Amino acid sequence: MLIIPAIDIKDGQCVRLKQGVMDDATVFSENPEDMARHWLEQGARRLHLVDLNGAFAGKPKNESVIRAIVKAIDGSIPIQLGGGIRDLETIERYLDNGISYIIIGTAAVKIPGFLHDACYAFPGQIMVGLDAKEGKVAVDGWSKVTGHDVVDLAKKFEDYGVEAIIYTDIGRDGMLAGINIEATIALARELTVPVVASGGITNLDDIKTLCEIESEGIMGAITGRAIYEGTLDFKKAQLLADELSAMV
C-alpha cells in the first residue's frame, strides 16, 4: 500500500486546512518544493498535490509552484495533482510539464462529459476525487454538498475509464480523527478500480487498519496534517505498510 504525502498549496505555501475551510489554514512551509524533496528523502513513492486556490477559483492559481515541485522531484516518483482543473488544455499542459496523474473533482460532478473526454484523451492518467459528507458528494472546494450518492457516482465514473477514485470524508479531513473505514470499504467493494483513502489518518494504528482492508481494493492512503504535526512518522508508516502488505 502506498502512503502518499499531501502538499496542499495556498498562496504559494504548503498548508493544511481543517474540513476544507480556507480561512482555517496552517502554514507548514513557505517552500513547497523543499517539502517535496523532504518526503522523497523520507521514502515517498508518490506525491499528492492540491492547488487550493485553484479549487476555489475553478482555474489553476499556483502553476509556478507546481512546476518548481516537479523540477525538484525530477521524475523520481509520480506526482498526482488536483485543484481547479476544468478543461482538457489544462490537463495536457500539466502532463506535458511532468505531472503523472490528474485528479478531477468538481468538474467530474458538474460536467461529466468533460471527465469522459479526459479519460478518452488521456487514458490511465485521470483520477477522480470524490469528497463526501454523510455519503453525499461535495463540490466547489467542499463549499457545497450535492444530492449525489458517492457510490452511484463512483460506479458511473468507473465506466468512463478513470484510473482510481480518491475518497475523502470531509468531516474527518485535517481533524486527526481517524479515517472513515466503513465508508471507504463500502465504496471499494462496489468498484473494480482502486480506491485511495483520504481524510483523518492520525497514527500508525490507522495505517494498520487500512492495510487490513487493502485486499478490498484500497491501493493507498493520502496523509497530510498527521505527518506535518508529527502524530504519524511518514517513514515508519510506509515501512509498516510494506511489512503488512508482504504478509498478505
mmCIF file of C-alpha atoms in Angstrom:
data_model
loop_
_atom_site.group_PDB
_atom_site.id
_atom_site.type_symbol
_atom_site.label_atom_id
_atom_site.label_comp_id
_atom_site.label_asym_id
_atom_site.label_seq_id
_atom_site.Cartn_x
_atom_site.Cartn_y
_atom_site.Cartn_z
ATOM 1 C CA MET A 1 0.000 0.000 0.000
ATOM 2 C CA LEU A 2 1.202 3.474 -0.881
ATOM 3 C CA ILE A 3 1.309 6.078 1.866
ATOM 4 C CA ILE A 4 1.100 9.349 -0.058
ATOM 5 C CA PRO A 5 2.196 12.686 1.458
ATOM 6 C CA ALA A 6 -0.081 15.596 0.618
ATOM 7 C CA ILE A 7 1.232 19.026 -0.291
ATOM 8 C CA ASP A 8 -1.678 21.455 -0.297
ATOM 9 C CA ILE A 9 -0.751 24.788 -1.840
ATOM 10 C CA LYS A 10 -2.387 28.064 -0.852
ATOM 11 C CA ASP A 11 -0.880 31.398 -1.881
ATOM 12 C CA GLY A 12 2.345 29.627 -2.825
ATOM 13 C CA GLN A 13 2.772 27.995 0.579
ATOM 14 C CA CYS A 14 2.373 24.439 1.876
ATOM 15 C CA VAL A 15 -0.628 24.471 4.209
ATOM 16 C CA ARG A 16 -3.256 22.209 5.736
ATOM 17 C CA LEU A 17 -6.907 23.081 6.153
ATOM 18 C CA LYS A 18 -9.437 21.786 8.653
ATOM 19 C CA GLN A 19 -12.522 20.366 6.948
ATOM 20 C CA GLY A 20 -11.659 22.309 3.793
ATOM 21 C CA VAL A 21 -12.113 25.764 5.323
ATOM 22 C CA MET A 22 -9.781 28.184 3.527
ATOM 23 C CA ASP A 23 -9.731 30.636 6.436
ATOM 24 C CA ASP A 24 -8.571 27.866 8.780
ATOM 25 C CA ALA A 25 -5.183 27.179 7.186
ATOM 26 C CA THR A 26 -1.980 26.247 8.997
ATOM 27 C CA VAL A 27 1.220 27.080 7.105
ATOM 28 C CA PHE A 28 3.797 24.295 7.331
ATOM 29 C CA SER A 29 6.294 25.532 4.777
ATOM 30 C CA GLU A 30 6.861 28.614 2.661
ATOM 31 C CA ASN A 31 8.769 26.459 0.154
ATOM 32 C CA PRO A 32 6.600 23.572 -1.088
ATOM 33 C CA GLU A 33 9.393 22.317 -3.360
ATOM 34 C CA ASP A 34 11.643 21.816 -0.308
ATOM 35 C CA MET A 35 8.820 19.886 1.340
ATOM 36 C CA ALA A 36 8.510 17.708 -1.771
ATOM 37 C CA ARG A 37 12.240 16.893 -1.573
ATOM 38 C CA HIS A 38 11.841 16.085 2.120
ATOM 39 C CA TRP A 39 9.106 13.498 1.503
ATOM 40 C CA LEU A 40 11.104 11.996 -1.349
ATOM 41 C CA GLU A 41 14.073 11.601 1.007
ATOM 42 C CA GLN A 42 11.760 10.007 3.578
ATOM 43 C CA GLY A 43 10.853 7.289 1.102
ATOM 44 C CA ALA A 44 7.681 8.582 -0.555
ATOM 45 C CA ARG A 45 6.780 6.764 -3.766
ATOM 46 C CA ARG A 46 4.157 9.248 -4.881
ATOM 47 C CA LEU A 47 3.143 12.821 -4.030
ATOM 48 C CA HIS A 48 -0.349 14.291 -3.826
ATOM 49 C CA LEU A 49 -0.556 17.978 -4.766
ATOM 50 C CA VAL A 50 -3.595 20.213 -4.446
ATOM 51 C CA ASP A 51 -3.891 23.753 -5.781
ATOM 52 C CA LEU A 52 -6.262 25.016 -3.087
ATOM 53 C CA ASN A 53 -6.657 28.465 -4.604
ATOM 54 C CA GLY A 54 -7.381 26.773 -7.919
ATOM 55 C CA ALA A 55 -10.009 24.526 -6.360
ATOM 56 C CA PHE A 56 -11.967 27.557 -5.177
ATOM 57 C CA ALA A 57 -11.325 29.702 -8.256
ATOM 58 C CA GLY A 58 -12.066 26.950 -10.777
ATOM 59 C CA LYS A 59 -8.791 27.507 -12.601
ATOM 60 C CA PRO A 60 -5.075 26.993 -11.826
ATOM 61 C CA LYS A 61 -3.599 29.526 -9.419
ATOM 62 C CA ASN A 62 -0.288 28.008 -8.282
ATOM 63 C CA GLU A 63 1.202 26.679 -11.507
ATOM 64 C CA SER A 64 4.639 28.199 -10.927
ATOM 65 C CA VAL A 65 4.920 26.454 -7.557
ATOM 66 C CA ILE A 66 3.741 23.175 -9.054
ATOM 67 C CA ARG A 67 6.353 23.449 -11.801
ATOM 68 C CA ALA A 68 9.003 24.053 -9.130
ATOM 69 C CA ILE A 69 7.921 20.903 -7.298
ATOM 70 C CA VAL A 70 8.055 18.849 -10.494
ATOM 71 C CA LYS A 71 11.549 20.189 -11.156
ATOM 72 C CA ALA A 72 12.642 19.398 -7.600
ATOM 73 C CA ILE A 73 11.396 15.794 -7.850
ATOM 74 C CA ASP A 74 12.890 15.449 -11.359
ATOM 75 C CA GLY A 75 10.869 12.392 -12.334
ATOM 76 C CA SER A 76 11.960 10.312 -9.324
ATOM 77 C CA ILE A 77 8.379 9.421 -8.336
ATOM 78 C CA PRO A 78 4.902 10.013 -9.786
ATOM 79 C CA ILE A 79 3.001 13.156 -8.833
ATOM 80 C CA GLN A 80 -0.786 13.403 -8.795
ATOM 81 C CA LEU A 81 -2.405 16.824 -8.912
ATOM 82 C CA GLY A 82 -5.850 18.281 -8.367
ATOM 83 C CA GLY A 83 -7.457 21.670 -7.857
ATOM 84 C CA GLY A 84 -9.212 23.849 -10.401
ATOM 85 C CA ILE A 85 -8.669 21.595 -13.415
ATOM 86 C CA ARG A 86 -11.692 22.146 -15.639
ATOM 87 C CA ASP A 87 -10.550 21.747 -19.257
ATOM 88 C CA LEU A 88 -8.510 19.442 -21.489
ATOM 89 C CA GLU A 89 -5.934 22.124 -22.285
ATOM 90 C CA THR A 90 -5.020 22.462 -18.612
ATOM 91 C CA ILE A 91 -4.697 18.686 -18.273
ATOM 92 C CA GLU A 92 -2.434 18.480 -21.307
ATOM 93 C CA ARG A 93 -0.265 21.343 -20.053
ATOM 94 C CA TYR A 94 0.219 19.763 -16.637
ATOM 95 C CA LEU A 95 1.003 16.329 -18.086
ATOM 96 C CA ASP A 96 3.478 17.875 -20.516
ATOM 97 C CA ASN A 97 5.108 19.630 -17.546
ATOM 98 C CA GLY A 98 5.722 16.326 -15.756
ATOM 99 C CA ILE A 99 2.626 15.600 -13.684
ATOM 100 C CA SER A 100 1.779 11.872 -13.805
ATOM 101 C CA TYR A 101 -1.890 11.837 -12.805
ATOM 102 C CA ILE A 102 -4.595 14.475 -12.940
ATOM 103 C CA ILE A 103 -7.327 14.493 -10.305
ATOM 104 C CA ILE A 104 -10.690 15.855 -11.385
ATOM 105 C CA GLY A 105 -13.137 16.726 -8.647
ATOM 106 C CA THR A 106 -15.854 19.341 -9.012
ATOM 107 C CA ALA A 107 -15.781 19.246 -12.814
ATOM 108 C CA ALA A 108 -16.382 15.476 -12.778
ATOM 109 C CA VAL A 109 -19.655 16.069 -10.953
ATOM 110 C CA LYS A 110 -20.779 19.235 -12.696
ATOM 111 C CA ILE A 111 -19.543 18.413 -16.197
ATOM 112 C CA PRO A 112 -19.499 14.598 -16.587
ATOM 113 C CA GLY A 113 -18.916 14.960 -20.315
ATOM 114 C CA PHE A 114 -15.597 16.642 -19.525
ATOM 115 C CA LEU A 115 -14.476 13.711 -17.381
ATOM 116 C CA HIS A 116 -15.494 11.277 -20.093
ATOM 117 C CA ASP A 117 -13.494 13.234 -22.684
ATOM 118 C CA ALA A 118 -10.482 13.459 -20.339
ATOM 119 C CA CYS A 119 -10.431 9.691 -19.750
ATOM 120 C CA TYR A 120 -10.595 9.134 -23.507
ATOM 121 C CA ALA A 121 -7.888 11.672 -24.327
ATOM 122 C CA PHE A 122 -5.503 10.747 -21.508
ATOM 123 C CA PRO A 123 -6.069 7.051 -20.697
ATOM 124 C CA GLY A 124 -4.501 5.818 -17.475
ATOM 125 C CA GLN A 125 -3.772 9.311 -16.209
ATOM 126 C CA ILE A 126 -7.123 10.556 -14.892
ATOM 127 C CA MET A 127 -8.238 10.058 -11.310
ATOM 128 C CA VAL A 128 -11.425 11.331 -9.695
ATOM 129 C CA GLY A 129 -11.588 12.951 -6.302
ATOM 130 C CA LEU A 130 -14.886 12.273 -4.552
ATOM 131 C CA ASP A 131 -15.239 14.292 -1.386
ATOM 132 C CA ALA A 132 -18.195 13.346 0.743
ATOM 133 C CA LYS A 133 -20.156 14.386 3.764
ATOM 134 C CA GLU A 134 -22.519 11.747 5.178
ATOM 135 C CA GLY A 135 -22.385 9.831 1.898
ATOM 136 C CA LYS A 136 -23.162 12.790 -0.369
ATOM 137 C CA VAL A 137 -20.646 14.348 -2.750
ATOM 138 C CA ALA A 138 -19.405 17.889 -2.113
ATOM 139 C CA VAL A 139 -18.075 20.271 -4.777
ATOM 140 C CA ASP A 140 -16.508 23.729 -5.199
ATOM 141 C CA GLY A 141 -13.788 23.262 -2.625
ATOM 142 C CA TRP A 142 -16.220 21.400 -0.350
ATOM 143 C CA SER A 143 -18.361 24.520 -0.008
ATOM 144 C CA LYS A 144 -21.477 22.858 -1.496
ATOM 145 C CA VAL A 145 -22.922 19.421 -0.730
ATOM 146 C CA THR A 146 -24.865 17.894 -3.633
ATOM 147 C CA GLY A 147 -27.572 15.260 -3.615
ATOM 148 C CA HIS A 148 -25.329 12.785 -5.451
ATOM 149 C CA ASP A 149 -24.588 9.487 -3.726
ATOM 150 C CA VAL A 150 -20.852 8.684 -3.591
ATOM 151 C CA VAL A 151 -21.169 5.053 -4.649
ATOM 152 C CA ASP A 152 -23.507 5.795 -7.547
ATOM 153 C CA LEU A 153 -21.206 8.461 -8.967
ATOM 154 C CA ALA A 154 -18.095 6.348 -8.475
ATOM 155 C CA LYS A 155 -19.650 3.495 -10.466
ATOM 156 C CA LYS A 156 -20.553 5.886 -13.261
ATOM 157 C CA PHE A 157 -17.023 7.305 -13.387
ATOM 158 C CA GLU A 158 -15.521 3.828 -13.308
ATOM 159 C CA ASP A 159 -17.363 3.127 -16.553
ATOM 160 C CA TYR A 160 -15.719 6.206 -18.058
ATOM 161 C CA GLY A 161 -12.297 4.635 -17.508
ATOM 162 C CA VAL A 162 -10.842 6.512 -14.535
ATOM 163 C CA GLU A 163 -7.583 5.179 -13.139
ATOM 164 C CA ALA A 164 -8.645 5.389 -9.475
ATOM 165 C CA ILE A 165 -11.043 7.062 -7.059
ATOM 166 C CA ILE A 166 -9.721 9.234 -4.245
ATOM 167 C CA TYR A 167 -12.271 9.168 -1.446
ATOM 168 C CA THR A 168 -12.217 11.849 1.235
ATOM 169 C CA ASP A 169 -14.517 12.120 4.225
ATOM 170 C CA ILE A 170 -14.781 15.889 4.671
ATOM 171 C CA GLY A 171 -15.851 15.628 8.275
ATOM 172 C CA ARG A 172 -12.562 13.966 9.160
ATOM 173 C CA ASP A 173 -10.129 15.781 6.898
ATOM 174 C CA GLY A 174 -7.499 17.695 8.831
ATOM 175 C CA MET A 175 -9.135 16.763 12.137
ATOM 176 C CA LEU A 176 -6.838 13.852 13.120
ATOM 177 C CA ALA A 177 -9.988 11.919 13.990
ATOM 178 C CA GLY A 178 -9.222 8.620 12.284
ATOM 179 C CA ILE A 179 -10.262 7.501 8.834
ATOM 180 C CA ASN A 180 -13.838 6.536 7.959
ATOM 181 C CA ILE A 181 -13.086 2.862 7.401
ATOM 182 C CA GLU A 182 -16.698 1.729 6.975
ATOM 183 C CA ALA A 183 -17.457 4.190 4.178
ATOM 184 C CA THR A 184 -14.124 3.521 2.476
ATOM 185 C CA ILE A 185 -14.698 -0.238 2.440
ATOM 186 C CA ALA A 186 -18.282 0.166 1.265
ATOM 187 C CA LEU A 187 -17.099 2.210 -1.703
ATOM 188 C CA ALA A 188 -14.168 -0.043 -2.616
ATOM 189 C CA ARG A 189 -16.358 -3.157 -2.591
ATOM 190 C CA GLU A 190 -18.620 -1.642 -5.239
ATOM 191 C CA LEU A 191 -15.766 -0.865 -7.639
ATOM 192 C CA THR A 192 -13.150 -2.649 -9.683
ATOM 193 C CA VAL A 193 -10.846 0.396 -9.944
ATOM 194 C CA PRO A 194 -8.617 1.073 -6.923
ATOM 195 C CA VAL A 195 -9.623 3.444 -4.130
ATOM 196 C CA VAL A 196 -7.226 5.836 -2.411
ATOM 197 C CA ALA A 197 -8.302 6.686 1.132
ATOM 198 C CA SER A 198 -8.033 10.228 2.438
ATOM 199 C CA GLY A 199 -9.133 12.270 5.410
ATOM 200 C CA GLY A 200 -8.477 11.697 9.098
ATOM 201 C CA ILE A 201 -5.358 9.493 9.137
ATOM 202 C CA THR A 202 -3.772 10.098 12.536
ATOM 203 C CA ASN A 203 -1.251 7.449 13.523
ATOM 204 C CA LEU A 204 0.209 4.006 12.816
ATOM 205 C CA ASP A 205 -2.966 2.333 14.067
ATOM 206 C CA ASP A 206 -4.815 3.900 11.119
ATOM 207 C CA ILE A 207 -2.173 2.529 8.750
ATOM 208 C CA LYS A 208 -2.600 -0.957 10.256
ATOM 209 C CA THR A 209 -6.365 -0.731 9.866
ATOM 210 C CA LEU A 210 -6.067 0.337 6.235
ATOM 211 C CA CYS A 211 -3.621 -2.456 5.444
ATOM 212 C CA GLU A 212 -6.105 -4.955 6.867
ATOM 213 C CA ILE A 213 -8.597 -3.916 4.180
ATOM 214 C CA GLU A 214 -6.098 -3.429 1.346
ATOM 215 C CA SER A 215 -7.428 -6.554 -0.356
ATOM 216 C CA GLU A 216 -10.836 -4.865 -0.705
ATOM 217 C CA GLY A 217 -9.278 -2.583 -3.324
ATOM 218 C CA ILE A 218 -7.538 0.116 -1.260
ATOM 219 C CA MET A 219 -4.314 0.942 -3.112
ATOM 220 C CA GLY A 220 -3.107 3.784 -0.957
ATOM 221 C CA ALA A 221 -3.754 6.456 1.628
ATOM 222 C CA ILE A 222 -3.139 10.190 1.479
ATOM 223 C CA THR A 223 -1.885 11.809 4.655
ATOM 224 C CA GLY A 224 -1.377 15.478 5.452
ATOM 225 C CA ARG A 225 -1.778 17.069 8.875
ATOM 226 C CA ALA A 226 -0.648 13.929 10.721
ATOM 227 C CA ILE A 227 2.793 13.874 9.082
ATOM 228 C CA TYR A 228 3.195 17.637 9.448
ATOM 229 C CA GLU A 229 2.214 17.762 13.102
ATOM 230 C CA GLY A 230 4.101 14.582 13.964
ATOM 231 C CA THR A 231 1.331 12.234 15.090
ATOM 232 C CA LEU A 232 2.408 9.976 12.209
ATOM 233 C CA ASP A 233 6.025 9.284 11.267
ATOM 234 C CA PHE A 234 5.887 9.005 7.481
ATOM 235 C CA LYS A 235 8.918 6.776 7.045
ATOM 236 C CA LYS A 236 7.668 4.355 9.721
ATOM 237 C CA ALA A 237 4.210 4.404 8.166
ATOM 238 C CA GLN A 238 5.433 3.343 4.723
ATOM 239 C CA LEU A 239 7.730 0.689 6.193
ATOM 240 C CA LEU A 240 4.847 -0.697 8.248
ATOM 241 C CA ALA A 241 2.583 -0.740 5.212
ATOM 242 C CA ASP A 242 5.239 -2.623 3.245
ATOM 243 C CA GLU A 243 5.662 -5.186 6.028
ATOM 244 C CA LEU A 244 1.935 -5.788 6.406
ATOM 245 C CA SER A 245 1.356 -5.969 2.650
ATOM 246 C CA ALA A 246 4.125 -8.569 2.339
ATOM 247 C CA MET A 247 2.375 -10.744 4.924
ATOM 248 C CA VAL A 248 -0.871 -10.915 2.964
#
